[in-house]
XYZ file of C-alpha atoms in Angstrom:
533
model
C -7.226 15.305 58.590
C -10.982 15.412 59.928
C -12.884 18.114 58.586
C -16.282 19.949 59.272
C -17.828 17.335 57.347
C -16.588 14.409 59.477
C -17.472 16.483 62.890
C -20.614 17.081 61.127
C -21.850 13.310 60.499
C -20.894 12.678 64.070
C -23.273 15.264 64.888
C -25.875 13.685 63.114
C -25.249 10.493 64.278
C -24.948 11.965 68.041
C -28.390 12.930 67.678
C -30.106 10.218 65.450
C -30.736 12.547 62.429
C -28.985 9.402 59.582
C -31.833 10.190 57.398
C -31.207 13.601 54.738
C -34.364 14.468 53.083
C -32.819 16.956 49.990
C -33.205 17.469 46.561
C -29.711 18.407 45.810
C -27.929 21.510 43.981
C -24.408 22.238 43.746
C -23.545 24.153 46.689
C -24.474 20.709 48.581
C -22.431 18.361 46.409
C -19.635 18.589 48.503
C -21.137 17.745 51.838
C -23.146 14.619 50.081
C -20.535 12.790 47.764
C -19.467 9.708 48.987
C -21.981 9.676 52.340
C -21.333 7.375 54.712
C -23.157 3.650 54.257
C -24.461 4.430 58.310
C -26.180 7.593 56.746
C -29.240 7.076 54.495
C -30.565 9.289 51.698
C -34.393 10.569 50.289
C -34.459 12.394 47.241
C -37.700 13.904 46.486
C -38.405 16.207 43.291
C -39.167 19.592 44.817
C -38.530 21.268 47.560
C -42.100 21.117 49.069
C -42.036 17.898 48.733
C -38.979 17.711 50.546
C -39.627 19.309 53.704
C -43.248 17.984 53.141
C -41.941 14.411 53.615
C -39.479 15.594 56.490
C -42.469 16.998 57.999
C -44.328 13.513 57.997
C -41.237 11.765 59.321
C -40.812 14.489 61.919
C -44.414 14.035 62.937
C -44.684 10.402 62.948
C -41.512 9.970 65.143
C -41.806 12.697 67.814
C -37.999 13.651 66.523
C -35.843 16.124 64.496
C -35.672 15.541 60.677
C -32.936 16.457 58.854
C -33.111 18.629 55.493
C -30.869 20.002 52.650
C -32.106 22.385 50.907
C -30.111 24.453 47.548
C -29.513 28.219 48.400
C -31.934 30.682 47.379
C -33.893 28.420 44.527
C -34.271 25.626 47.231
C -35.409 27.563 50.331
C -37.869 29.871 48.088
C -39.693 26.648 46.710
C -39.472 25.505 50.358
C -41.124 28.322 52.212
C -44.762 27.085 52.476
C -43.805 24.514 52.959
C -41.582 25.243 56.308
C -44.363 28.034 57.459
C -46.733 24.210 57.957
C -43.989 22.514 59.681
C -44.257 25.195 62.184
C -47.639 25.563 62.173
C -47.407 21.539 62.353
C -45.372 21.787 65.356
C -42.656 19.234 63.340
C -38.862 19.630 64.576
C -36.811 19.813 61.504
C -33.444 20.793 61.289
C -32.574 22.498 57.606
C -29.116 23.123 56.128
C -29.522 25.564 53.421
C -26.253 25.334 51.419
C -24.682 28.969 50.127
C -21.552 29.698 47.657
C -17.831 29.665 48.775
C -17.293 31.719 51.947
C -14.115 32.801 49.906
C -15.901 35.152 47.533
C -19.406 35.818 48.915
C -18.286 39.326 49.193
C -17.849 39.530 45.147
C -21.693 38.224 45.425
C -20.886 35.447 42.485
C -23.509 33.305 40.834
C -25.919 31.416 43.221
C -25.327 33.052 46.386
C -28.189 33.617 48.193
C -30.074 36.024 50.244
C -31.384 33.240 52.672
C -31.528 34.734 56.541
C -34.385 36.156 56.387
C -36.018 34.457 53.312
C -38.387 32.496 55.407
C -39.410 35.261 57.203
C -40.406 34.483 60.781
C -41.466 30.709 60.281
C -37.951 29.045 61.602
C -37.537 28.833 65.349
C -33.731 29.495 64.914
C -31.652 30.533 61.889
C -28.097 30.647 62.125
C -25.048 31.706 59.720
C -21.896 30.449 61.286
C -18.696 32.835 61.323
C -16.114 30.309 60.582
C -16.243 26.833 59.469
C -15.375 24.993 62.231
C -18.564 26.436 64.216
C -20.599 24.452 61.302
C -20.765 21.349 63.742
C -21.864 23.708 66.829
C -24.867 25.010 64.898
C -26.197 22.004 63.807
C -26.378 20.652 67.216
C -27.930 24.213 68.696
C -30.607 23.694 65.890
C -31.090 20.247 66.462
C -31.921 21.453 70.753
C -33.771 24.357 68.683
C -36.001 22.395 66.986
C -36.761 19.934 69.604
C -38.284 22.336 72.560
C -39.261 25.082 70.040
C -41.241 22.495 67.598
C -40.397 23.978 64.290
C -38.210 24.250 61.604
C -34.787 25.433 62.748
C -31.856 26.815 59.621
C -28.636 26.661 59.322
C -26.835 28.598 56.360
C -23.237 26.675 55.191
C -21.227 27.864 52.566
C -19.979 25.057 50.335
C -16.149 25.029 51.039
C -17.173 24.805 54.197
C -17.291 20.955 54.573
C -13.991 20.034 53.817
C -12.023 23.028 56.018
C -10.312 21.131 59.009
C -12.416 20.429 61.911
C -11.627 22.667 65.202
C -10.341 20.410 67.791
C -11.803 22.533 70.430
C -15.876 20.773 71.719
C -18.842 22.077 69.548
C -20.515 25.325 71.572
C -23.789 23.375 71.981
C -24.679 20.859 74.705
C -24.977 17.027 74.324
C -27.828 17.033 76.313
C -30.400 19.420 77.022
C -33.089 18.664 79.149
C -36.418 20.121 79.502
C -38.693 19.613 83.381
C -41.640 17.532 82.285
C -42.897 18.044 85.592
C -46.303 19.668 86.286
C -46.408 23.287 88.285
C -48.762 22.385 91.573
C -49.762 25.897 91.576
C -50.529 26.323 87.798
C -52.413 22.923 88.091
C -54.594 24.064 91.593
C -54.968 27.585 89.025
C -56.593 25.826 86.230
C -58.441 22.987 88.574
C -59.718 25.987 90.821
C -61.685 27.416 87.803
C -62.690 23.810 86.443
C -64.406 23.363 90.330
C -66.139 26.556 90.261
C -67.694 26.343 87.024
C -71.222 24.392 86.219
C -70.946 23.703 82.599
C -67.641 23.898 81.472
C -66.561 22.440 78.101
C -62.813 21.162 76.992
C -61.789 22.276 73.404
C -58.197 20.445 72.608
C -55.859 20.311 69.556
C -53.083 19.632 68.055
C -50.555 19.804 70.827
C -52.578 17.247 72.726
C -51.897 14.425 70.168
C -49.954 12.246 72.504
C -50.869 8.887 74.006
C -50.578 9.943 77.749
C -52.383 13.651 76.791
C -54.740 11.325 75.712
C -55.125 9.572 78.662
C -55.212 12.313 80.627
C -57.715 14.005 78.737
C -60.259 11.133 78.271
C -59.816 10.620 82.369
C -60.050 14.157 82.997
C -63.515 14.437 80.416
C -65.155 11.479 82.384
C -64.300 12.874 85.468
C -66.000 16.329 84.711
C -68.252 14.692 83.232
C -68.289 17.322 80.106
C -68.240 17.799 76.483
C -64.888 18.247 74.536
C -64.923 19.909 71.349
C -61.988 19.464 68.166
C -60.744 22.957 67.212
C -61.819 24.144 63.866
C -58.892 23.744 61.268
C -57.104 21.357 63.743
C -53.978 20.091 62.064
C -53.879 16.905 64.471
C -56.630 15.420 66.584
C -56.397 16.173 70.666
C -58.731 13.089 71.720
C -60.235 9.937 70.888
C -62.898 11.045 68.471
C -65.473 8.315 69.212
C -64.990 8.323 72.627
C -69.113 9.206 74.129
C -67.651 12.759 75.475
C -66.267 14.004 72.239
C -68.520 16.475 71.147
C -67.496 17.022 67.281
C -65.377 20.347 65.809
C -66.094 23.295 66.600
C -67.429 25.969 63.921
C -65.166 28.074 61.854
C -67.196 31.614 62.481
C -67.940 33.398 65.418
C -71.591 33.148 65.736
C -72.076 29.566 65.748
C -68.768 29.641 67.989
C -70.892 31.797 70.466
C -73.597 29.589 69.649
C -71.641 26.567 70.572
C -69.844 28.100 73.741
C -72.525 29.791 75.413
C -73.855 26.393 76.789
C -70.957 26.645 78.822
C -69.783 28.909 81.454
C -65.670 27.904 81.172
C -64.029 27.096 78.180
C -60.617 25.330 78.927
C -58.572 24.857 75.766
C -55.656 22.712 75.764
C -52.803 22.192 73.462
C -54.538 24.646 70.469
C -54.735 28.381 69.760
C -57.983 30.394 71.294
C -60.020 30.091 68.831
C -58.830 29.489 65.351
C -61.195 31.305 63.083
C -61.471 31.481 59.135
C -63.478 34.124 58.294
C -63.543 37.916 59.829
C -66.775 38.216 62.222
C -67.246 41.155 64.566
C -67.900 40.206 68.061
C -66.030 38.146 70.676
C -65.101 34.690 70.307
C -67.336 33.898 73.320
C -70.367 35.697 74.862
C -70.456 37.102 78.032
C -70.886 34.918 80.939
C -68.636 32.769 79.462
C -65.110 32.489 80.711
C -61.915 31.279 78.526
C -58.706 29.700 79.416
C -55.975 27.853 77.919
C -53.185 25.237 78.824
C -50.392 24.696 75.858
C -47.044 24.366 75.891
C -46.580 26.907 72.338
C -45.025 30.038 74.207
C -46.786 31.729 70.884
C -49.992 30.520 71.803
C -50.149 31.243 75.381
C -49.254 35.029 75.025
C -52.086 35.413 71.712
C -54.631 34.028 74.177
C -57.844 36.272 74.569
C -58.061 34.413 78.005
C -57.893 35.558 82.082
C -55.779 32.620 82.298
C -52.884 31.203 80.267
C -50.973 28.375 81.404
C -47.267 27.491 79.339
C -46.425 23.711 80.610
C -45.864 20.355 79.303
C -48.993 18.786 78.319
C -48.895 15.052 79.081
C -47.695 16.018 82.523
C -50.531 18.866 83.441
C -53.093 17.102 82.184
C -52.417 13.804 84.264
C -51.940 16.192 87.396
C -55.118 17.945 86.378
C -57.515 14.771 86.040
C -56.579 14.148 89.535
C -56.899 17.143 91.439
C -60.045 18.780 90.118
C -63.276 17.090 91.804
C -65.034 14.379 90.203
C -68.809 15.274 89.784
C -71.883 13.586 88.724
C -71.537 13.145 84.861
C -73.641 15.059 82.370
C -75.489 13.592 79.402
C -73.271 12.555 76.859
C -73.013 15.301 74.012
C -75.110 14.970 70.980
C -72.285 14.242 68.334
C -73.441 10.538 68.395
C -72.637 7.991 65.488
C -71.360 8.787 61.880
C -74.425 9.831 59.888
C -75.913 7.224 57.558
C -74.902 7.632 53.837
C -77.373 6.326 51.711
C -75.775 3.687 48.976
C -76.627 5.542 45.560
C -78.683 4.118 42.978
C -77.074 2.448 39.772
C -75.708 5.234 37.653
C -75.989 7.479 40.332
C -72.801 9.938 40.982
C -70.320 8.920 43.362
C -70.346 12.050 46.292
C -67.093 12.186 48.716
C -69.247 11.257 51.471
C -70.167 7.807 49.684
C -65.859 7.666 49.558
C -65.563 8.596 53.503
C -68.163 6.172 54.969
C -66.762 3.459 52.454
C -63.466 4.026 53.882
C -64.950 4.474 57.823
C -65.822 0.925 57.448
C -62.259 -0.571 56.049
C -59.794 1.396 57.829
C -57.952 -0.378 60.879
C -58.608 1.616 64.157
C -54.285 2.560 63.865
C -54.887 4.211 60.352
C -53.168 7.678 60.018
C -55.609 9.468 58.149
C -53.440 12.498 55.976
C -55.721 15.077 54.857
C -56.047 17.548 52.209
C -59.893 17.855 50.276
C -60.687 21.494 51.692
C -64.630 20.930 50.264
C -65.123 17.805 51.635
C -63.673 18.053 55.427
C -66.564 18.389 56.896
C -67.789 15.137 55.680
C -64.471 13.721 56.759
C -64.340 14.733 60.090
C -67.950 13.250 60.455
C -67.407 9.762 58.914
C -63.490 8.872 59.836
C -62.963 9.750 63.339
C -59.294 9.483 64.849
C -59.516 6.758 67.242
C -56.021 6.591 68.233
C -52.799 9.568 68.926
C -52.089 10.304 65.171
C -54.932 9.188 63.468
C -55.599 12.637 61.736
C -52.786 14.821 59.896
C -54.214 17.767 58.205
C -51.461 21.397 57.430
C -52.296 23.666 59.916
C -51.249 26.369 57.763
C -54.221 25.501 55.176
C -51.478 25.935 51.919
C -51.934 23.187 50.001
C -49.326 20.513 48.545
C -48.896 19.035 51.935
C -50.622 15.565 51.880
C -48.977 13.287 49.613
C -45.249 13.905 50.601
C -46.479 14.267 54.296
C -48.228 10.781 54.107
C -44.731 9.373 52.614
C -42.769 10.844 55.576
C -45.284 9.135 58.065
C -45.725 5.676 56.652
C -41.611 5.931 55.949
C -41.519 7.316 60.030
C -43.511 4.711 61.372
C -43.796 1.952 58.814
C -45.864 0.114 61.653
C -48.802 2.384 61.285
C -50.971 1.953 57.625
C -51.377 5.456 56.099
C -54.151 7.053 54.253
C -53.971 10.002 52.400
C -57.370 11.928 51.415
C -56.623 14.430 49.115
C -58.523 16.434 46.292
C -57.525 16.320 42.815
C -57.014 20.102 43.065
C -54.476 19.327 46.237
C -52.695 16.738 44.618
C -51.397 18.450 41.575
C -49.233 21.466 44.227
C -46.804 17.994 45.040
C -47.928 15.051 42.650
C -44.341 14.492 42.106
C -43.948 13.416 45.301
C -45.350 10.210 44.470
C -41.787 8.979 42.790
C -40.356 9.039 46.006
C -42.962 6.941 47.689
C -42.219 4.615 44.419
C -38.450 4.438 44.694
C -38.225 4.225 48.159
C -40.902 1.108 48.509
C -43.449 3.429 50.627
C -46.863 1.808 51.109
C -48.900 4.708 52.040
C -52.228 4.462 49.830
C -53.958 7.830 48.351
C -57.507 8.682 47.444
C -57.960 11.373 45.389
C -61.227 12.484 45.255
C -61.367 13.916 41.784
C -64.119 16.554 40.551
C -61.753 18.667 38.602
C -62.127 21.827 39.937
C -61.371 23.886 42.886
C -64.763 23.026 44.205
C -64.053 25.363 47.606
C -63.056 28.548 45.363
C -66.014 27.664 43.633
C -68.709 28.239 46.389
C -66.548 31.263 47.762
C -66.802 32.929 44.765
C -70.958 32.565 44.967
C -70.747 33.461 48.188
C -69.115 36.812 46.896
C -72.069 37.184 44.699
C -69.422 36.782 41.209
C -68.960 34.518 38.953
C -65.165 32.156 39.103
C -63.389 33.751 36.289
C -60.993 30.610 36.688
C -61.837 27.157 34.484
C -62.592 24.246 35.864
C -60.128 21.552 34.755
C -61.707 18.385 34.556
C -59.517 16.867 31.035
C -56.294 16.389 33.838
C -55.953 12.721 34.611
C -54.667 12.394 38.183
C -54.269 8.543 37.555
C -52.468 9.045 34.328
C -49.674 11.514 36.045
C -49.056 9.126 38.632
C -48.894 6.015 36.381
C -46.209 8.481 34.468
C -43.893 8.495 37.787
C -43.983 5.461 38.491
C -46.804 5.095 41.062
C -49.420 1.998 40.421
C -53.019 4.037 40.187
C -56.909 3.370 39.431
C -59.674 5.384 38.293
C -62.764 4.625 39.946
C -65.978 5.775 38.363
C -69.229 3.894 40.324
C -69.810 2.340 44.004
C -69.432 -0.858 43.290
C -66.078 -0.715 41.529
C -65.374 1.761 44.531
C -66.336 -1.135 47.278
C -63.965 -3.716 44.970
C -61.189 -1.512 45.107
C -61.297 -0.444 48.849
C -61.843 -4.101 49.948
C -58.498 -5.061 47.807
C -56.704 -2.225 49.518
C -57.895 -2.767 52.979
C -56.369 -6.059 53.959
C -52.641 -5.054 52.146
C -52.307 -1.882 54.811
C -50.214 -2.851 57.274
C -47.356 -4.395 55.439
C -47.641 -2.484 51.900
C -44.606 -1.461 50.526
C -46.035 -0.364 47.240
C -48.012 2.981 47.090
C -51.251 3.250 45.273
C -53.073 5.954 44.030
C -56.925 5.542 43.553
C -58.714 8.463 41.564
C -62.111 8.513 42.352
C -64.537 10.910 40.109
C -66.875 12.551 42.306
C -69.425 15.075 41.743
C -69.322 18.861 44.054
C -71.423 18.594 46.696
C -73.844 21.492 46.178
C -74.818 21.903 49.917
C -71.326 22.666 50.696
C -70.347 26.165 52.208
C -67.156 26.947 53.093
C-alpha cells in the first residue's frame, strides 16, 4: 500500500528538498524511521539552531530548505528564529508535527496550539483536512516559499504518515512559474526620474544580492555616474563594496540620514526597505527637496514605502533594463568612502581591539569569503575593514535577534561547500546557539568562527550610558567560549596578543576552501570605548 509518507518523499524529491534539517520529537518519529538512503538527515540541538542552519542552506543555494520541527515545544524555541528567515528573505518549508488526528478533539498530551504560534512571520501556514492532502500542502508551501521568500508551515498530525495515499494528483502544481521579465513602462517610470534628477544617489540591499543585480547595478552606478549607499542594518550586501562608486552604509538615525541624503535630489532604493532606522527620531527620513523611490520585488516593502514611486518587479531583470535605458552622463567624483582605514599594529602588551581582528582578517580572507555576522558593538568596524566583494559575501539577521551566526554559517558552508565561510560573532552572540557547533562537528562542516570575546554585552553596555543609568546586569567575563566548544566537540583556540592572533589567522587562511573541520578561535578583546550604538 503507498501511504502519505511515500507520496510525501516523492514530493520532496520532485522538488529537490532530500535534505531534513530537525531536531526530532515524537510526533515526527513516524514520518523519519527508516528514511530513505536518497534522503539525507541534519540533526542540530535546538530548534534555533535548526531553522538557523536551514536558513544558511536556504540562503546559500537560492532554494527551499526543508524543516521538522516538534509541535508546540519545537515551533516556540523556533520562532525567532523563523521571524529572521523572513526577514532574511530564506525559502524554507517547515513541517511542524501535531498528535494523532484521531483524538485531537480530547486535546491529549503534546498537542499543540501551532497556527498561529508564529504569528505573522510564515508566508503560508496550512493544516490539512485529511491525510491524503498532506502531499498537496507540502508542494503549495514549497511554491509558497519560493516567490514569497520566507518560511512557509505545514501542521501534520502523526498518524498521518502512514494513512493510504489518495490516488487522485496532489492539488498543487508541478510547476509554477513566475515572468522574470522587466515592465517597459515601470522601467521608462523609474529611468524618467533618474534623467531628471542632478544628484541622485542609489541605496541597495538585501534583495539585490544576486550576481546579475550586481551587474546591473555596478553598470547602472557607472553609467549615472553616482554614489550608492549600503542600507543601515542590511542583512546581505546589494553591491560590490570596493567597487570606486560604493559610498559606505548609510546611518542608523534620521539626522545624519538627512545629512547624508540631502546631497542628493533622488534617492532610488532598490531591493531594501525605505529607510531602515534603529532608533525613534522625529522628522522625515529625507529633507525636502529631496525625492524618494524604491524598486523591490518584497510586495511588503513596496506598499510600507514613504515614496511617490514604488515599483514591485524582479530585480535582476529591472535593473539590467534600467542601466540601459536611463542616459549615460558625465561621471561625478568618486564618493569619499575610499580605502579601509589604517589600524595601527598595537604595542607589545597592548590589548587586542576588534578592529586589530577585522583588518587582520581583511588581509587573509579570499575575495569569495562569506562573511556571517553577529558582533552588534563592533559592526561598524566590520563593515569598514571587510567589504563584500562578491554576491554573498556578507550574511548578517535582518531581524537583529541574536543566535543566528553560527548555525547560519553551518547551513552556508554545508549549501555551498565551494565558498570558505567566516563567521564573526561576539562572545555574547555565540552563547544564544553555541550548540550548534556539534553539528558543524558531526557533519564535517569547515566553516571557521571568530569570536571576539570581551565578556559582556558591550552594546547594552553603552545603551545603558546613553540612558544616563547604570547596567544593573553583570558582565560575564569567567565563561570560556573555547572551553564550551572544545566540550562539543568543536577544535577551538584562545587567542590573547597580535602576534599569536597573526599565527593563528595565517594557519587558518590557506585551509579555507577545502576545510572540513570547523574551528572556533576565541579572541579576548577589550570594549571599544568610542563605540555608540
Amino acid at each position: 500500500m503507498r501511504t502519505v509518507r511515500d507520496a510525501a518523499f516523492d514530493m520532496l524529491r520532485r522538488h529537490g528538498m532530500t535534505t531534513v534539517f530537525a531536531n526530532p520529537g515524537s510526533t515526527e518519529v513516524s514520518l523519519l524511521a527508516d528514511l530513505p538512503d536518497d534522503l539525507d538527515f541534519v540533526l542540530a540541538l535546538h530548534e534555533g539552531s535548526v531553522v538557523g542552519t536551514a536558513t544558511g542552506w536556504a540562503v546559500a543555494r537560492d532554494e527551499p530548505a526543508f524543516v521538522l520541527l516538534h509541535t508546540t515545544a519545537g515551533l516556540g524555541n523556533a520562532v525567532g528564529a523563523l521571524a529572521t528567515a523572513r526577514e532574511n528573505r530564506a525559502p524554507l518549508v517547515v513541517v511542524v508535527g501535531q498528535q494523532d488526528r484521531r483524538h485531537l478533539a480530547q486535546r491529549p498530551f503534546l498537542t499543540g496550539r501551532l497556527e498561529g504560534l508564529a504569528g505573522d512571520y510564515p508566508v503560508r501556514v496550512e493544516s490539512p483536512p485529511r491525510a491524503q492532502d498532506v502531499p498537496g500542502a507540502l508542494g503549495r508551501a514549497w511554491h509558497a516559499a519560493r516567490t514569497d521568500r520566507g518560511p512557509a508551515l505545514v501542521v501534520v498530525p502523526m498518524d498521518d504518515w502512514q494513512q493510504p495515499a489518495d490516488e487522485l494528483p496532489e492539488a498543487a502544481p508541478r510547476a509554477l512559474r513566475q515572468a522574470t521579465a522587466a515592465d517597459p513602462e515601470s522601467v521608462a517610470a523609474v529611468a524618467g526620474l533618474l534623467d531628471a534628477a542632478e544628484r541622485p544617489a542609489l541605496v541597495v540591499g538585501a534583495g539585490a544580492d544576486h550576481p546579475a543585480t550586481w551587474r546591473a547595478l555596478t553598470g547602472l552606478a557607472e553609467r549615472l555616474g553616482c554614489p550608492v549607499w549600503q542600507e543601515s542594518f542590511g542583512a546581505r550586501a546589494g553591491f560590490p563594496q570596493d567597487h570606486p562608486r560604493f559610498a559606505g552604509h548609510l546611518p542608523a538615525d534620521r539626522t545624519r540620514l538627512r545629512a547624508t541624503l540631502g546631497r542628493h535630489d533622488l534617492v532610488l532604493v532598490i531591493g531594501a526597505p525605505v529607510l531602515r532606522q534603529y532608533p525613534y527620531e522625529a522628522g522625515p527620513l529625507a529633507p525636502d527637496g529631496t525625492r524618494l523611490a524604491v524598486v523591490t520585488d518584497d510586495p511588503a516593502e513596496a506598499r510600507n514605502a514613504p515614496v511617490e514611486l514604488a515599483v514591485l518587479a524582479p530585480l535582476p531583470a529591472f535593473c539590467a533594463a534600467l542601466a540601459h535605458r536611463v542616459s549615460a552622463r558625465t561621471a561625478r567624483p568618486a564618493p569619499e568612502c575610499g580605502a579601509a582605514p589604517a589600524v595601527p599594529v598595537p604595542a607589545a602588551g597592548a590589548p587586542l581591539r576588534a578592529a586589530h581582528v577585522l583588518a587582520a582578517l581583511a588581509e587573509r580572507l579570499p575575495a569569495d569569503t562569506v562573511v556571517v555576522e553577529e558582533t552588534p558593538s563592533s559592526r561598524p568596524d566590520l563593515h569598514a575593514l571587510l567589504p563584500a566583494r562578491q554576491p554573498l559575501g556578507f550574511l548578517s539577521a535582518a531581524m537583529g535577534g541574536l543566535g543566528f551566526a553560527v548555525p547560519a554559517a553551518i547551513g552556508v558552508r554545508m549549501g555551498a561547500p565551494e565558498r570558505p565561510v567566516v563567521a564573526v560573532v561576539g562572545d555574547g552572540s555565540s552563547l544564544y546557539q553555541i550548540q550548534g557547533l556539534w553539528t558543524a562537528v558531526h557533519y564535517g562542516v569547515g566553516a571557521v568562527f571568530v569570536v571576539l570575546a570581551n565578556g559582556r554585552y558591550a552594546v547594552m553596555d553603552r545603551l545603558a550610558e546613553k540612558h544616563g543609568g547604570k547596567a544593573p546586569w553583570p558582565a560575564f567575563e569567567e565563561i570560556s567560549v573555547r572551553g564550551l566548544a572544545e566540550a562539543l566537540g568543536c577544535p577551538a583556540r584562545r587567542v590573547g596578543d597580535h602576534a599569536a592572533l597573526l599565527r593563528e589567522l595565517d594557519a587558518v587562511a590557506a585551509t579555507l576552501p577545502g576545510r572540513t573541520e570547523p574551528l572556533l578561535l576565541e579572541v579576548t578583546v577589550e570594549p571599544d570605548p568610542s563605540f555608540a550604538p
